[in-house]
PDB file of C-alpha atoms and ligand atoms in Angstrom:
ATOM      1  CA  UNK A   2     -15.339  29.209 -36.569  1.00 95.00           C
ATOM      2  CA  UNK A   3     -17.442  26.106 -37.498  1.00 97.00           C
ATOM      3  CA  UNK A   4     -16.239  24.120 -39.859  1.00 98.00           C
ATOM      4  CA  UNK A   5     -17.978  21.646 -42.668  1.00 98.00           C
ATOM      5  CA  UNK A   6     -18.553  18.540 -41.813  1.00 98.00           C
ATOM      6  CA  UNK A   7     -17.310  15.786 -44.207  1.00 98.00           C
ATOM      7  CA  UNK A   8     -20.297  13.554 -45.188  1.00 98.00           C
ATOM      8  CA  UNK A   9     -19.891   9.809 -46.088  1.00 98.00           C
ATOM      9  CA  UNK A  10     -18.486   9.147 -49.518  1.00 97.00           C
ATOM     10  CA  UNK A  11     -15.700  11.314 -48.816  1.00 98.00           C
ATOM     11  CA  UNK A  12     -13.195   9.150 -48.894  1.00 98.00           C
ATOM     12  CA  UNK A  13     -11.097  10.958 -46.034  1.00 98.00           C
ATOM     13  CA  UNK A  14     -13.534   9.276 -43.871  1.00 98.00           C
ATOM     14  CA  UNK A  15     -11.693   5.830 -44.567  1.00 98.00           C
ATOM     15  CA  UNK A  16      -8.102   7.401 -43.887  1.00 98.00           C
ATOM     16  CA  UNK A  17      -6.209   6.528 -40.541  1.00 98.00           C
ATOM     17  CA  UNK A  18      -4.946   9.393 -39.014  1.00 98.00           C
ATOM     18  CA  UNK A  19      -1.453  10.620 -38.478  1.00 98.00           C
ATOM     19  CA  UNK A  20      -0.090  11.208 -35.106  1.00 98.00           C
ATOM     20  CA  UNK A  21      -0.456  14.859 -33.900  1.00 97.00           C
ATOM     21  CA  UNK A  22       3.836  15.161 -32.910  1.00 94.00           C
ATOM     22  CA  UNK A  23       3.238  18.587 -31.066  1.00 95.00           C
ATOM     23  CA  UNK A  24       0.430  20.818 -29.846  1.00 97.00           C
ATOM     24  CA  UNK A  25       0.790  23.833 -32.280  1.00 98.00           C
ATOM     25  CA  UNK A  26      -1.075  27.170 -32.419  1.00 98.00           C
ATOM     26  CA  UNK A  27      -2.358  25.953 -35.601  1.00 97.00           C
ATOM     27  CA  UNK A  28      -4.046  22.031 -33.654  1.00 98.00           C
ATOM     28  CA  UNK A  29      -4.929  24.933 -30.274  1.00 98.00           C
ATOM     29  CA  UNK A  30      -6.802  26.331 -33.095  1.00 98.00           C
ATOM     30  CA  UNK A  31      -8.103  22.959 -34.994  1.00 98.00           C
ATOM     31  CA  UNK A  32      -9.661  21.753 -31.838  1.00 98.00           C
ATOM     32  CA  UNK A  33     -11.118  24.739 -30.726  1.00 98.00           C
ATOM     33  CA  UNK A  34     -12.904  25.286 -34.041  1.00 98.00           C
ATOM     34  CA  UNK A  35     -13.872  21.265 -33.831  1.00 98.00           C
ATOM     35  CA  UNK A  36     -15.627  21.599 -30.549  1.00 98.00           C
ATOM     36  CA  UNK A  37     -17.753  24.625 -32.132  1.00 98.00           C
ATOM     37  CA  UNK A  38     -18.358  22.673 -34.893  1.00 98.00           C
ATOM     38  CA  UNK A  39     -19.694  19.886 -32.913  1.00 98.00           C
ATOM     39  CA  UNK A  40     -21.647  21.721 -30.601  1.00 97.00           C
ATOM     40  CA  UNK A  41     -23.433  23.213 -33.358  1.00 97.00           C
ATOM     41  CA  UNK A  42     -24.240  20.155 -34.541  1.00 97.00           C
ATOM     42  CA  UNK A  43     -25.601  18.895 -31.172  1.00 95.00           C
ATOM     43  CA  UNK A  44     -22.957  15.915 -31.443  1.00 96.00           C
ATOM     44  CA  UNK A  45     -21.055  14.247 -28.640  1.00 96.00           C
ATOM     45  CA  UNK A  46     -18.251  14.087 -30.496  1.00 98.00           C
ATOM     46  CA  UNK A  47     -15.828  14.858 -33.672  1.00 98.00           C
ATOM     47  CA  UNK A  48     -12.885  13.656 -34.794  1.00 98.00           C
ATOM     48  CA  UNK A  49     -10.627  14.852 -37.498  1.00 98.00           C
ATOM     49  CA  UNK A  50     -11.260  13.017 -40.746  1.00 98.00           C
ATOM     50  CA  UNK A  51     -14.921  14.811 -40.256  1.00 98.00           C
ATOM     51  CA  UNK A  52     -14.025  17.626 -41.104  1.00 98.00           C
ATOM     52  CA  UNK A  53     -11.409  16.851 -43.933  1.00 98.00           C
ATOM     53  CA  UNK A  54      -8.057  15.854 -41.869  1.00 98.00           C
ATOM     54  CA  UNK A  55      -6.900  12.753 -41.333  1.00 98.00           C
ATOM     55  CA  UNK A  56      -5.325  13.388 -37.911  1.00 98.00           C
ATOM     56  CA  UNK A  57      -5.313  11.480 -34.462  1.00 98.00           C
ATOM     57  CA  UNK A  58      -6.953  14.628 -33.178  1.00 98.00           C
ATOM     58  CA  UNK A  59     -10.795  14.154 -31.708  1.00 98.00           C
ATOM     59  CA  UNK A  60     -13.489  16.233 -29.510  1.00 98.00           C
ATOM     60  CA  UNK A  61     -15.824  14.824 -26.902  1.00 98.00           C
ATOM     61  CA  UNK A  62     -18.252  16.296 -25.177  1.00 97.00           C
ATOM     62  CA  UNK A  63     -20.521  14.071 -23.666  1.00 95.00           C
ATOM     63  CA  UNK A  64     -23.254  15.056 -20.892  1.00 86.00           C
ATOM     64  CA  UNK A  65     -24.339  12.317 -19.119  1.00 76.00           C
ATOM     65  CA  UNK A  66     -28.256  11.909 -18.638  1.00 81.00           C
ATOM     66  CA  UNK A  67     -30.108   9.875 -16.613  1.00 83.00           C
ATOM     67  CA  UNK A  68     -31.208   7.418 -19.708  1.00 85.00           C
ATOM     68  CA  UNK A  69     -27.461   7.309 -20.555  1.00 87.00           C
ATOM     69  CA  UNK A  70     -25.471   7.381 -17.933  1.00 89.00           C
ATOM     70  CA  UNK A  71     -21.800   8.108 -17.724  1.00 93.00           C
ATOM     71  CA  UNK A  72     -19.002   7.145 -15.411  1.00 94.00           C
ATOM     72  CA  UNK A  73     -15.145   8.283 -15.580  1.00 96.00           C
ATOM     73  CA  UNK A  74     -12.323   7.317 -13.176  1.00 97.00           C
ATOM     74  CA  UNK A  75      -8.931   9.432 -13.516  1.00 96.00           C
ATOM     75  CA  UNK A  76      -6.159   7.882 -11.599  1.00 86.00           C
ATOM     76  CA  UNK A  77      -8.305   5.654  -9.665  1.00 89.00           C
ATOM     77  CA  UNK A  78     -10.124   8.245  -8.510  1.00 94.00           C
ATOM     78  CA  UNK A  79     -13.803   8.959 -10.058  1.00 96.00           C
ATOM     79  CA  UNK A  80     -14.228  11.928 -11.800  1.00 96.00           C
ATOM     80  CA  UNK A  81     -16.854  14.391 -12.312  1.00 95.00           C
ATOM     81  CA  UNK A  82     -17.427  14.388 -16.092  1.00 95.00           C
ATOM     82  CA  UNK A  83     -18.815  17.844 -16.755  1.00 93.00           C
ATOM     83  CA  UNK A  84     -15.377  19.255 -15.366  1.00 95.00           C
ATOM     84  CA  UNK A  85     -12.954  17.030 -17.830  1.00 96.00           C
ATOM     85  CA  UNK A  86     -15.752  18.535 -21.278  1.00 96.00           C
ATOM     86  CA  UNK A  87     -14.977  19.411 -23.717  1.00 97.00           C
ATOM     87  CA  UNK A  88     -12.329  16.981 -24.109  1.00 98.00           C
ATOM     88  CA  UNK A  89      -9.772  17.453 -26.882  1.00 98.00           C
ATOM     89  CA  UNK A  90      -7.812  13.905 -27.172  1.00 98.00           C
ATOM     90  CA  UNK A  91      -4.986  13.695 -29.196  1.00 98.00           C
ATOM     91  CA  UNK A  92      -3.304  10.176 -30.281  1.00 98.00           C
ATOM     92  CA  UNK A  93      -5.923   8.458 -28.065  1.00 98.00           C
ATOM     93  CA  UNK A  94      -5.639   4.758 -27.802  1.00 98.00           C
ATOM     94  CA  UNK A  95      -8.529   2.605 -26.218  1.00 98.00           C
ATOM     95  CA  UNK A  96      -8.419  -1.098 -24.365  1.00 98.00           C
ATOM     96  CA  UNK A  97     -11.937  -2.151 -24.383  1.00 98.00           C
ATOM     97  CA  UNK A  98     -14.075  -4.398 -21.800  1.00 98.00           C
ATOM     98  CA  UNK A  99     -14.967  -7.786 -22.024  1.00 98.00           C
ATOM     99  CA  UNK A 100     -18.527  -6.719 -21.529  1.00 98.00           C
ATOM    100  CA  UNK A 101     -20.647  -5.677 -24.170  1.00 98.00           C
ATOM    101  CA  UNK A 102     -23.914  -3.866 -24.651  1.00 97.00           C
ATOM    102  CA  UNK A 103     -26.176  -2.552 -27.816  1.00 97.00           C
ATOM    103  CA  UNK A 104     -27.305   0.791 -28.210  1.00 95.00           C
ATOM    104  CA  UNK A 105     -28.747   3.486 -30.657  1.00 95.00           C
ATOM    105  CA  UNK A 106     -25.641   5.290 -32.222  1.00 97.00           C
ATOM    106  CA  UNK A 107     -26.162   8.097 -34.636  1.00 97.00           C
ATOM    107  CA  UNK A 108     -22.883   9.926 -36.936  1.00 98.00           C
ATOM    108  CA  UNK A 109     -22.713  13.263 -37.700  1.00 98.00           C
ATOM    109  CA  UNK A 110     -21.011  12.013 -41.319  1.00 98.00           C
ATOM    110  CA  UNK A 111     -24.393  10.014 -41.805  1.00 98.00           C
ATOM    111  CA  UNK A 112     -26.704  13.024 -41.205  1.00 96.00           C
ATOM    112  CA  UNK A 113     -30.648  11.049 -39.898  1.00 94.00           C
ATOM    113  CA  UNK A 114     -29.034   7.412 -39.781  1.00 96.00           C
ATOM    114  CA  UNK A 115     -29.006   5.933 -36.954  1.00 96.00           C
ATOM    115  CA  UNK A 116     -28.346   2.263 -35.549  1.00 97.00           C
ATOM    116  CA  UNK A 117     -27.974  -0.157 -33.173  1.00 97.00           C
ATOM    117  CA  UNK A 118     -24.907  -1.141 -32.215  1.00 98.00           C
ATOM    118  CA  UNK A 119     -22.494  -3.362 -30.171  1.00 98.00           C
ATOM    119  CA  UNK A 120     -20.152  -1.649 -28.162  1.00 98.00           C
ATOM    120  CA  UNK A 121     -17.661  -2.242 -24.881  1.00 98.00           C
ATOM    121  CA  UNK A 122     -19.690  -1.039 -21.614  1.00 97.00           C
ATOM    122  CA  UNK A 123     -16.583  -0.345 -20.320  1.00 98.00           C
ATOM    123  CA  UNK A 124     -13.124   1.187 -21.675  1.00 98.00           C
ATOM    124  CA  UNK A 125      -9.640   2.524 -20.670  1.00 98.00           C
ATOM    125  CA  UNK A 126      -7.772   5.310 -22.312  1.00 98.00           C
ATOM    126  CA  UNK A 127      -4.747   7.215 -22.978  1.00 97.00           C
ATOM    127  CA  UNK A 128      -4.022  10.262 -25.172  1.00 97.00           C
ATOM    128  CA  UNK A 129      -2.663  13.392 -24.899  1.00 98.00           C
ATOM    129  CA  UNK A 130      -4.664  16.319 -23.800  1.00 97.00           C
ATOM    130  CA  UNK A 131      -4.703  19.873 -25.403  1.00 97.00           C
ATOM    131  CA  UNK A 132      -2.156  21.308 -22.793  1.00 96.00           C
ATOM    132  CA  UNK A 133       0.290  18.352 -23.407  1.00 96.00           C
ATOM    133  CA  UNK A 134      -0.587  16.319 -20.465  1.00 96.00           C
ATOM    134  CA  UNK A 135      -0.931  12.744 -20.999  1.00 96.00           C
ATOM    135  CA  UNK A 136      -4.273  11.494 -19.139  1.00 96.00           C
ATOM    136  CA  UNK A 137      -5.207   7.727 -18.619  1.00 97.00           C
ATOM    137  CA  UNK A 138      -8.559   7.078 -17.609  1.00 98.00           C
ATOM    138  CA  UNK A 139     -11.327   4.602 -17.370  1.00 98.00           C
ATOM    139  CA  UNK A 140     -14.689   5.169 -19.064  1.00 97.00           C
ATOM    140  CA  UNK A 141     -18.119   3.698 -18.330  1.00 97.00           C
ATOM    141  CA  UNK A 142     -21.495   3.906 -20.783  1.00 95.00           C
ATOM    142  CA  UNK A 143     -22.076   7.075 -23.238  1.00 95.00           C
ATOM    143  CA  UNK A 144     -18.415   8.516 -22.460  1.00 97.00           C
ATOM    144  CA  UNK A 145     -17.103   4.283 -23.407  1.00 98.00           C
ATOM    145  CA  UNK A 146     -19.357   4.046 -26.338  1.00 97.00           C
ATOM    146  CA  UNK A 147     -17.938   7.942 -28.040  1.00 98.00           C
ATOM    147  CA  UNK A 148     -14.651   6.783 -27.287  1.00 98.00           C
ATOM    148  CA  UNK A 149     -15.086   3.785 -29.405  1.00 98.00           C
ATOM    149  CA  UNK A 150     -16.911   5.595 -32.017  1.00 98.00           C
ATOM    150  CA  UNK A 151     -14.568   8.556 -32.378  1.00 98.00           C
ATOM    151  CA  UNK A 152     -11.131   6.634 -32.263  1.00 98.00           C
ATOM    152  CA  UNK A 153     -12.686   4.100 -34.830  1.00 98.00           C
ATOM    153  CA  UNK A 154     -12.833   7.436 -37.334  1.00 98.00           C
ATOM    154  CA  UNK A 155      -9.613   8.325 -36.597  1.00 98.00           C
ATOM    155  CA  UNK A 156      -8.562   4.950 -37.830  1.00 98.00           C
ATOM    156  CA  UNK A 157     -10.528   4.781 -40.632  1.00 98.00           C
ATOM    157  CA  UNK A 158     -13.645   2.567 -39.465  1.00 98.00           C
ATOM    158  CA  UNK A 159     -16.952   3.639 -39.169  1.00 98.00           C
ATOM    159  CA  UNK A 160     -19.922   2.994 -37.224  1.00 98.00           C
ATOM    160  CA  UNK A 161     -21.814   1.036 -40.443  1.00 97.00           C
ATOM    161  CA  UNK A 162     -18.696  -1.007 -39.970  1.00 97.00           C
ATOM    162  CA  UNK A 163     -19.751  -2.238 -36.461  1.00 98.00           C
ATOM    163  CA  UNK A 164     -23.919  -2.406 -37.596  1.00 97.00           C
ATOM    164  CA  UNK A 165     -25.070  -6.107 -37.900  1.00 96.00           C
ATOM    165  CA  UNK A 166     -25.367  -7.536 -41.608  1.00 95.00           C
ATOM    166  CA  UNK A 167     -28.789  -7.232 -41.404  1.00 96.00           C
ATOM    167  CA  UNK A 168     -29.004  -3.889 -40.317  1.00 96.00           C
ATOM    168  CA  UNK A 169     -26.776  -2.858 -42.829  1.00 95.00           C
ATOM    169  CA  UNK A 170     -29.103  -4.376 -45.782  1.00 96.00           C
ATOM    170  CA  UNK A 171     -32.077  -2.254 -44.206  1.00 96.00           C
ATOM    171  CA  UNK A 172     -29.936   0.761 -44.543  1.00 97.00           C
ATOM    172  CA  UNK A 173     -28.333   0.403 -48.099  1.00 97.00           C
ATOM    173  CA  UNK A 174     -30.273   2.421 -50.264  1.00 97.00           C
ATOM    174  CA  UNK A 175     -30.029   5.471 -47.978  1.00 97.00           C
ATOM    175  CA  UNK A 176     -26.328   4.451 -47.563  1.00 97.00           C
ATOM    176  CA  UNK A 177     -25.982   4.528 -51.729  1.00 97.00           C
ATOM    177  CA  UNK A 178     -27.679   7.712 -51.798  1.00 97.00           C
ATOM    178  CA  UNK A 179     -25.662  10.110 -49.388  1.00 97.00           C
ATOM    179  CA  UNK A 180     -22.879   8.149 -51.322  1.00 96.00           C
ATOM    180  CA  UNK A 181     -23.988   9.396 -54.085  1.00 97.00           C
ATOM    181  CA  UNK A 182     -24.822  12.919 -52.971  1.00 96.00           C
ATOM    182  CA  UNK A 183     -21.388  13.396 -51.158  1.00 97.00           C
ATOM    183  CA  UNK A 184     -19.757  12.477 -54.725  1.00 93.00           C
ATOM    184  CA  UNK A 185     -21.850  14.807 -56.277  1.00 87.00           C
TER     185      UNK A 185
HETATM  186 ZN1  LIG B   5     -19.094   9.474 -36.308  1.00 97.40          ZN
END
């Protein structure tokens, strides 16, 4: 079942998520239901407060292409990406890289905006997976840069957050507008 996504102006979008304490029939369902959601909407990712719940609960599915490349190492060990998506990551925390890099970044909350922005090349994670494991991995380019942008939402912070001032002025009176439209 897809599921509407929560536009900017919602204010849900600026709520930090509470801890998922177990993996229920009802968050088996949530996440499955997510990843439709996001597929349909051609995103790489989803996380909770999008569609309406502020939860630590998000949904990646990133495909690596040649223009924006990917790299994941599990235990030490690197990891073939297309095996580990979708990934459902619950309670994810990130440590990010010292090394930094700007890229376009779209949000499915901020439906034809897109930006620049500075990100980590580079992250680790941890989080719990769907089937209770707990996974700790390292993350290189696209995978990295959804990581950063999907456990910002689940704290509350979004990508205009992370834009440059000046990019931000360019982008206010669209930003007022789907404001406005969300608030109806
Ligand atoms: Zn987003």
């Amino acid at each position: 079942m897809t599921l509407e996504i929560v536009k900017y102006g919602d204010p849900v979008l600026r709520q930090k998520g509470k801890p998922v304490p177990e993996i229920t029939d009802e968050v088996r369902a949530l996440a499955e239901n997510m990843i439709e959601t996001m597929r349909e909407a051609n995103g790489v990712g989803l996380a909770a407060q999008q569609i309406g719940l502020p939860v630590q609960l998000t949904v990646l599915d990133v495909e690596p292409t040649e223009e924006r490349p990917s790299s994941m190492t599990v235990d030490g060990k690197p990891a073939d990406i297309a095996e580990w998506m979708p990934m459902v990551l619950l309670n994810p925390v990130i440590e990010l890289g010292a090394e930094k890099a700007e890229a376009t970044e779209g949000c499915l909350s901020f439906p034809e905006i897109t930006a620049e922005i500075e990100r980590a090349v580079s992250v680790k994670a941890k989080g719990r997976l769907l089937d209770g494991r707990e996974i700790e991995f390292e993350a290189t380019g696209l995978l990295a840069r959804a990581l950063q942008h999907e456990t910002d939402h689940l704290n509350g912070i979004l990508f205009i957050d992370r834009m440059k001032s000046a990019t931000r002025t360019v982008l206010a009176g669209r930003l007022k507008r789907l404001q406005r439209e969300t608030r109806g």
